[in-house]
Each structure stands twice: as structure tokens, then as C-alpha cells.
Coordinates of C-alpha atoms in Angstrom, one line a residue:
M125 CA 52.3 141.0 156.3
A126 CA 55.0 139.6 154.1
A127 CA 55.8 136.9 156.6
T128 CA 52.1 135.9 156.8
A129 CA 52.0 135.6 153.0
T130 CA 55.1 133.5 153.0
I131 CA 53.7 131.1 155.6
A132 CA 50.3 130.9 153.8
A133 CA 51.9 130.1 150.5
H134 CA 53.3 126.9 152.0
L135 CA 50.1 125.6 153.6
P136 CA 48.0 122.8 152.0
L137 CA 44.9 123.9 150.2
R138 CA 41.6 122.4 150.7
G139 CA 41.4 119.2 148.7
P140 CA 40.3 119.3 145.1
A141 CA 36.6 118.6 144.5
R142 CA 36.0 114.9 144.2
P143 CA 34.5 113.7 140.9
P144 CA 31.0 112.3 141.2
S145 CA 31.3 108.9 142.8
R146 CA 30.1 105.9 140.8
P147 CA 27.0 104.2 142.1
S148 CA 27.5 101.0 144.0
V149 CA 26.6 97.7 142.6
A150 CA 23.7 97.4 145.1
A151 CA 22.4 100.9 144.1
V152 CA 22.5 100.1 140.4
T153 CA 20.8 96.7 141.0
R154 CA 18.0 98.3 143.0
F155 CA 17.4 101.0 140.3
R156 CA 17.4 98.5 137.5
G157 CA 15.2 96.2 139.6
R158 CA 12.6 99.0 139.9
Q159 CA 12.6 99.6 136.1
E160 CA 12.3 95.9 135.4
R161 CA 9.4 95.4 137.8
R162 CA 7.5 98.3 136.3
G163 CA 7.9 96.7 132.8
L164 CA 7.0 93.3 134.1
A165 CA 3.9 94.4 136.1
A166 CA 1.8 94.5 132.9
T167 CA 2.7 90.9 132.1
G168 CA 1.9 89.6 135.6
G169 CA 5.5 89.2 136.4
R170 CA 6.4 86.8 133.6
G171 CA 10.2 86.6 133.2
F172 CA 10.8 88.1 136.7
A173 CA 12.5 84.9 137.9
R174 CA 14.9 85.2 135.0
V175 CA 15.8 88.8 135.8
R176 CA 16.5 87.9 139.5
A177 CA 18.7 85.0 138.4
E178 CA 20.8 87.3 136.2
A179 CA 21.1 89.9 139.0
F180 CA 22.4 87.3 141.5
S181 CA 24.6 85.5 139.1
G182 CA 26.5 88.6 137.9
G183 CA 24.6 89.0 134.7
G184 CA 24.4 92.4 132.9
R185 CA 26.9 95.2 132.7
V186 CA 27.4 95.7 136.4
G187 CA 28.5 92.1 137.2
R188 CA 29.6 90.9 140.6
R189 CA 32.8 91.8 142.4
D190 CA 34.2 89.3 145.0
P191 CA 34.6 90.8 148.4
M192 CA 38.1 91.8 149.4
V193 CA 39.1 90.3 152.8
P194 CA 42.3 90.6 154.9
P195 CA 45.1 89.8 155.0
Y196 CA 45.5 92.1 152.0
N197 CA 48.2 91.7 149.3
V198 CA 50.1 95.0 149.0
L199 CA 52.6 96.2 146.4
I200 CA 54.6 99.3 147.2
T201 CA 57.0 100.9 144.7
G202 CA 60.1 102.7 145.9
S203 CA 59.9 100.9 149.3
T204 CA 63.4 100.0 150.4
K205 CA 63.6 103.3 152.5
G206 CA 61.8 106.4 153.6
I207 CA 58.0 106.5 153.6
G208 CA 57.7 103.5 151.3
Y209 CA 59.6 101.3 153.7
A210 CA 57.6 102.6 156.7
L211 CA 54.4 101.8 154.9
A212 CA 55.6 98.3 154.1
R213 CA 56.4 97.7 157.8
K214 CA 53.0 99.0 158.9
F215 CA 51.2 96.7 156.5
L216 CA 53.2 93.8 157.7
E217 CA 52.4 94.7 161.3
A218 CA 48.7 94.5 160.3
G219 CA 49.3 91.0 159.0
D220 CA 49.2 91.8 155.3
N221 CA 51.5 90.4 152.6
V222 CA 53.8 92.9 151.0
I223 CA 55.9 93.1 147.8
I224 CA 58.6 95.8 147.9
C225 CA 60.6 97.0 145.0
S226 CA 63.2 99.6 144.2
R227 CA 65.4 100.9 141.5
S228 CA 68.1 103.0 143.2
V229 CA 68.9 106.4 144.5
F230 CA 69.7 109.0 141.9
S231 CA 73.2 108.2 140.7
L232 CA 74.7 108.0 137.3
T233 CA 77.2 105.4 138.6
C234 CA 74.8 103.2 140.6
S235 CA 74.9 99.6 139.2
L236 CA 72.0 97.1 138.9
S237 CA 73.8 94.7 141.2
S238 CA 74.1 97.2 144.0
T239 CA 70.3 97.9 143.7
A240 CA 69.5 94.2 143.8
H241 CA 71.7 93.8 146.9
K242 CA 69.8 96.6 148.6
V243 CA 66.4 95.0 147.9
E244 CA 67.6 91.6 149.0
S245 CA 69.0 93.1 152.2
V246 CA 65.8 94.9 153.1
V247 CA 63.7 91.8 152.3
S248 CA 65.9 89.6 154.4
D249 CA 65.6 91.9 157.4
L250 CA 61.8 92.1 157.0
K251 CA 61.5 88.3 156.7
K252 CA 63.3 87.9 160.0
E253 CA 60.9 90.2 161.7
Y254 CA 57.6 89.3 160.0
G255 CA 58.1 85.8 158.6
E256 CA 59.3 84.1 155.4
Q257 CA 55.9 84.0 153.7
H258 CA 54.8 87.6 154.1
V259 CA 57.3 89.8 152.2
W260 CA 59.1 89.6 148.9
G261 CA 61.1 92.0 146.9
T262 CA 62.5 92.6 143.4
V263 CA 64.3 95.3 141.4
C264 CA 62.1 97.5 139.2
D265 CA 62.7 100.7 137.3
V266 CA 59.2 102.2 137.1
R267 CA 60.3 104.2 134.1
D268 CA 60.7 101.0 132.1
G269 CA 57.5 99.3 130.9
K270 CA 59.2 96.0 130.6
D271 CA 60.3 96.2 134.2
V272 CA 56.8 97.1 135.5
K273 CA 55.3 94.2 133.5
A274 CA 57.9 91.9 135.1
L275 CA 56.9 93.3 138.5
V276 CA 53.3 92.3 137.8
E277 CA 54.4 88.8 136.9
F278 CA 56.5 88.6 140.0
A279 CA 53.5 89.7 142.1
R280 CA 51.3 87.0 140.4
D281 CA 53.9 84.4 141.0
K282 CA 54.3 85.2 144.7
L283 CA 50.7 86.3 145.7
K284 CA 48.4 85.4 142.7
H285 CA 46.8 88.9 143.0
I286 CA 47.3 92.4 144.4
D287 CA 44.6 94.1 146.4
L288 CA 46.4 97.4 147.1
W289 CA 49.0 98.9 144.8
I290 CA 50.8 102.0 146.2
N291 CA 52.7 104.2 143.8
N292 CA 55.3 105.7 146.1
A293 CA 58.4 105.8 143.8
G294 CA 59.5 109.3 143.2
S295 CA 62.6 111.4 142.8
N296 CA 63.9 115.0 143.1
A297 CA 67.4 113.9 142.0
Y298 CA 68.5 115.3 145.4
T299 CA 68.5 118.7 143.7
Y300 CA 67.4 121.9 145.3
K301 CA 68.2 124.8 143.0
P302 CA 66.5 127.2 140.5
L303 CA 65.4 125.5 137.3
V304 CA 67.9 127.5 135.3
E305 CA 70.7 125.8 137.2
T306 CA 69.3 122.3 137.0
S307 CA 71.1 119.8 134.8
D308 CA 69.5 117.8 131.9
E309 CA 70.2 114.6 133.8
A310 CA 68.4 115.8 136.9
L311 CA 65.4 117.0 134.9
M312 CA 65.1 113.7 133.1
E313 CA 65.4 111.7 136.4
I314 CA 62.6 113.8 138.0
I315 CA 60.2 113.8 135.1
T316 CA 60.6 110.3 133.9
T317 CA 60.3 108.8 137.4
N318 CA 57.5 111.0 138.8
T319 CA 55.4 111.3 135.7
L320 CA 56.2 108.6 133.1
G321 CA 56.9 106.0 135.8
L322 CA 53.6 106.8 137.5
M323 CA 51.7 106.4 134.3
I324 CA 53.3 103.1 133.4
C325 CA 52.6 101.7 136.9
C326 CA 48.9 102.9 136.8
R327 CA 48.5 101.3 133.4
E328 CA 49.9 97.9 134.4
A329 CA 48.1 98.0 137.8
I330 CA 44.7 98.6 136.2
N331 CA 45.3 95.9 133.6
M332 CA 46.1 93.5 136.3
M333 CA 43.4 94.4 138.8
R334 CA 40.4 94.6 136.4
N335 CA 40.9 90.9 135.6
Q336 CA 40.9 90.0 139.3
P337 CA 37.6 88.8 140.7
Q338 CA 37.9 91.1 143.7
G339 CA 39.4 94.0 141.7
G340 CA 41.8 96.3 143.5
H341 CA 42.8 99.8 144.7
I342 CA 45.6 102.0 143.4
F343 CA 47.0 104.8 145.6
N344 CA 49.1 107.6 144.0
L345 CA 51.3 109.6 146.4
D346 CA 51.2 113.3 145.9
G347 CA 53.9 115.7 147.2
A348 CA 54.8 119.4 147.4
G349 CA 53.2 121.3 144.5
S350 CA 50.2 119.0 144.2
D351 CA 47.9 121.7 145.5
G352 CA 49.1 124.2 142.9
R353 CA 51.3 126.2 145.3
P354 CA 54.8 127.3 144.0
T355 CA 57.8 125.1 144.8
P356 CA 60.9 127.4 144.3
R357 CA 64.2 125.5 144.2
F358 CA 62.4 122.3 143.1
A359 CA 60.0 123.5 140.4
A360 CA 60.3 120.4 138.2
Y361 CA 59.4 118.2 141.2
G362 CA 56.4 120.4 142.1
A363 CA 55.2 120.3 138.5
T364 CA 55.2 116.5 138.4
K365 CA 53.4 116.2 141.7
R366 CA 50.7 118.7 140.4
S367 CA 50.2 116.3 137.6
V368 CA 49.5 113.4 140.0
V369 CA 46.2 114.8 141.0
H370 CA 45.1 115.4 137.4
L371 CA 46.2 111.9 136.4
T372 CA 44.2 110.3 139.3
K373 CA 41.1 112.2 138.3
S374 CA 41.4 111.3 134.7
L375 CA 41.9 107.6 135.5
Q376 CA 38.8 107.7 137.7
A377 CA 36.8 109.1 134.8
E378 CA 38.2 106.6 132.4
L379 CA 37.3 103.7 134.6
Q380 CA 33.8 105.0 135.0
M381 CA 33.5 105.6 131.2
N382 CA 34.6 102.1 130.4
E383 CA 32.4 100.6 133.2
V384 CA 35.3 99.1 135.1
N385 CA 33.5 98.7 138.4
N386 CA 36.1 96.7 140.3
V387 CA 39.1 99.1 140.2
M388 CA 39.5 102.5 141.9
V389 CA 42.4 105.0 141.9
H390 CA 42.9 107.2 144.9
N391 CA 45.3 109.9 146.1
L392 CA 47.5 109.5 149.2
S393 CA 49.1 112.5 150.8
P394 CA 51.9 112.0 153.3
G395 CA 52.6 115.6 153.9
M396 CA 56.2 116.6 154.8
V397 CA 58.2 113.5 155.8
T398 CA 61.7 113.7 157.2
T399 CA 63.2 111.5 154.5
D400 CA 66.7 112.0 153.0
L401 CA 64.9 113.7 150.0
L402 CA 63.3 116.4 152.2
M403 CA 66.2 116.9 154.6
S404 CA 68.7 117.4 151.8
G405 CA 66.8 120.6 151.0
A406 CA 67.1 122.0 154.6
T407 CA 69.6 124.7 153.5
T408 CA 67.6 127.9 153.9
K409 CA 66.0 129.6 156.9
Q410 CA 62.5 129.2 155.5
A411 CA 63.0 125.5 154.7
K412 CA 64.2 124.8 158.2
F413 CA 61.3 126.7 159.7
F414 CA 58.7 124.7 157.9
I415 CA 60.4 121.3 158.3
N416 CA 60.5 121.8 162.1
I417 CA 56.9 122.8 162.2
L418 CA 55.2 120.5 159.7
A419 CA 57.4 117.5 159.0
E420 CA 57.1 114.1 160.8
P421 CA 59.2 110.9 160.6
P422 CA 58.1 108.2 158.1
D423 CA 56.8 105.8 160.8
V424 CA 54.5 108.5 162.3
V425 CA 53.0 109.2 158.9
A426 CA 52.6 105.5 158.1
D427 CA 50.9 104.9 161.4
Y428 CA 48.1 107.2 160.2
L429 CA 48.0 106.4 156.5
V430 CA 48.0 102.6 156.6
P431 CA 44.8 102.1 158.8
N432 CA 43.0 104.6 156.5
V433 CA 44.1 102.8 153.4
R434 CA 43.1 99.4 154.8
A435 CA 39.7 100.7 155.8
I436 CA 38.7 101.2 152.1
P437 CA 38.7 97.5 151.2
T438 CA 37.5 96.5 154.6
N439 CA 34.4 98.6 154.1
Q440 CA 34.0 97.3 150.5
S441 CA 34.2 100.9 149.3
M442 CA 34.7 101.7 145.6
K443 CA 34.5 105.5 146.0
P444 CA 37.5 107.8 145.1
T445 CA 39.3 108.9 148.2
Y446 CA 42.0 111.5 149.0
I447 CA 43.7 110.5 152.3
R448 CA 45.7 113.3 153.8
F449 CA 48.1 113.2 156.8
L450 CA 48.8 116.9 156.9
T451 CA 45.5 118.8 156.7
G452 CA 45.1 122.5 156.6
L453 CA 43.7 122.6 160.1
K454 CA 46.7 120.7 161.4
A455 CA 49.2 122.9 159.6
Y456 CA 47.6 126.2 160.9
S457 CA 47.4 124.8 164.4
R458 CA 51.1 124.0 164.4
I459 CA 52.0 127.4 163.0
F460 CA 49.9 129.1 165.7
S461 CA 51.6 127.0 168.4
R462 CA 55.0 128.0 167.0
L463 CA 54.3 131.7 166.8
A464 CA 52.6 131.8 170.2
F465 CA 54.7 129.4 172.2
G466 CA 57.8 128.6 170.2
A467 CA 56.7 125.0 169.8
R468 CA 58.8 122.6 167.7
R469 CA 61.7 125.1 167.3
N470 CA 64.9 123.2 166.2
K471 CA 62.9 119.9 166.3
Y472 CA 64.7 118.4 163.4
V473 CA 67.2 121.0 162.2
T474 CA 68.9 124.0 163.9
E475 CA 67.3 127.2 162.7
D476 CA 69.7 129.7 164.3

């Protein structure tokens, strides 16, 4: 019974209820058109031509949003390695244009020059594979508002606009230990990167996209803890990822309240990915068990996420979306296969 409870505590919950979706431009136009026609009927239709002209020319509060067409311009934070890098490659394979950026791994001694060299090296490799005019990169510390503003200007200079902004940058300071043993430096790294950095990036992305004729989509990556389940040994990280879901909902409500109809914020859930961050915590029997059962390499996760992300602008959708790689059904199925047939035992790490 205790084992069952332990397993259940690490399964993803059903997704949080979505906030009411905003009506489409077409739906609002039809509704207002009916109201206008009722009012104009008594006058024999006088002024109807003026109403139609305003509707088709973008008049009124709704306005008109230019369609978003591929290839898409994509910006991914924290994208020189791991899932961010895998996402960048997959977008490039689809023919999109990509801007990558990175600060560094968590290190009190890491210099800016070494970070710049890392970005340049990754960009150079990607240019050789996908072409000179499809990928660019720059150094950006998402915790610094000036850096993120500079990132926006860099994006405008290279691509004029951004269609898809993916907030992937995150950190656990490579620390897996009880909160009472976690250093001040590690806590500051985790909280400022995952919470403050995300807020700054969302702010600047919204300010950029709402002034673009075609608008844009922002995707915030969640992580362990986002569903409210406990995350022992990385409590601070789990708390920051829980806040991602709340922030996304709040931004969706703010955009609707302020009648910003051309920008939408979504959640993106990669599940358990075999990055350095995850694997550095594979030090307990329980952690190894779940990594072997539920985790997948970055390229496998990106193969699923990118087509689903691209489908949103392709379908001209402006509804809030929560795209999940590791669903509850998939997790339960894998656990059943493991318990019944021993599937995926020692797949990534040795459990015995």
C-alpha cells in the first residue's frame, strides 16, 4: 500500500481547468453584426455600409490580426543544451528561424566570456547544419531586465518580429538536498531564474508581441511540482514551477481584461527529460526507478512538442493551451508495464 502511495504521489495530475477562452474575432464580429442589424432594421438599413466597412477595415475594439504563416520566427531561452537545444533543432528541421540564448550553468566562477563562447559555438554548429540565415544566438541573463530588453532588440534586428517565444530557461542549481541544507546562493539562483526571470521574459515578450500586426504566442515550460505534488530534495524548484501555472493563468486573464486579442500565453510540459539537471538527482532508489520508467531524451520530447506548438499558429488559434508530453495515462501505462513485465528496468541508470 505504501509503495502504491509513493508511486501515485509522483504521477502527473489531470491538467488544471482552463480559463474561459476568449471569443474569436469572427465570433465577436458576428455577434456585434447581429446587434447592429437589429438596431438598423428600423431605419431601413441606413448606415449599414459604414458598419460593414469598419468591421472589415479593423475598426472597433476587436481590430484585425494579420495571419501567422510559416516559416515561424522562434525565440527559445536557455537553449544551448538540453530540452531547449532539442526544441531549437526541431524548429529548424521544420524550416523555422530560431534565436537561441543562454546565460550559463550555475557557477559562481563562470565568466561572461565563457558563456558567449558557448553560445557562439552552438550557433556555429547549427548554422553549418541548417544554414546561415536561419539561426542566431546571443547571451542573455533572464534575471536581468536590461538583458531581456536587449534580447528583444536583438530579435527585432535579426528577424523583425517573433511569432513563438518559449520560456525554457530554468535552474535547480544542480542541488538535490533538503531545503534546510540548501545554500543561500543556490536558493537565489533557483528563485530568481525560475520565477523572476520568467516574469521579466513574459513582460517583455507581451510588450513586443502586442505591437506586432500578427501578434504572437508565449509558451512557459512547467516542471516537477507544477501539479502541486511534493518535490522532496528540490522543494524550492518545485515551488517555482508551481508558480508557472498560476502566472500563465493570470497573464491570460490580464490579456483578456485589457482586450489584447493578438497575444496568448500557454503552458508547455516536457515531463521528465534526461538532461544533466535531472540525471544529477539520480542518487536514490526511488529517483532511479521513476527516471527509468518515465523519462525520455530531449530529442524524443521535442519530436512531440514542436509539431503541437506549431499547430497553434498554423490553425490561427488564440485559445489558451496546455501541451503535455507525459500525460497521466502514459505514466500509468508505463508503471503497469514495469510492474507486470519489468519494462524499462535500468534503461538510463542502474537501479540495483
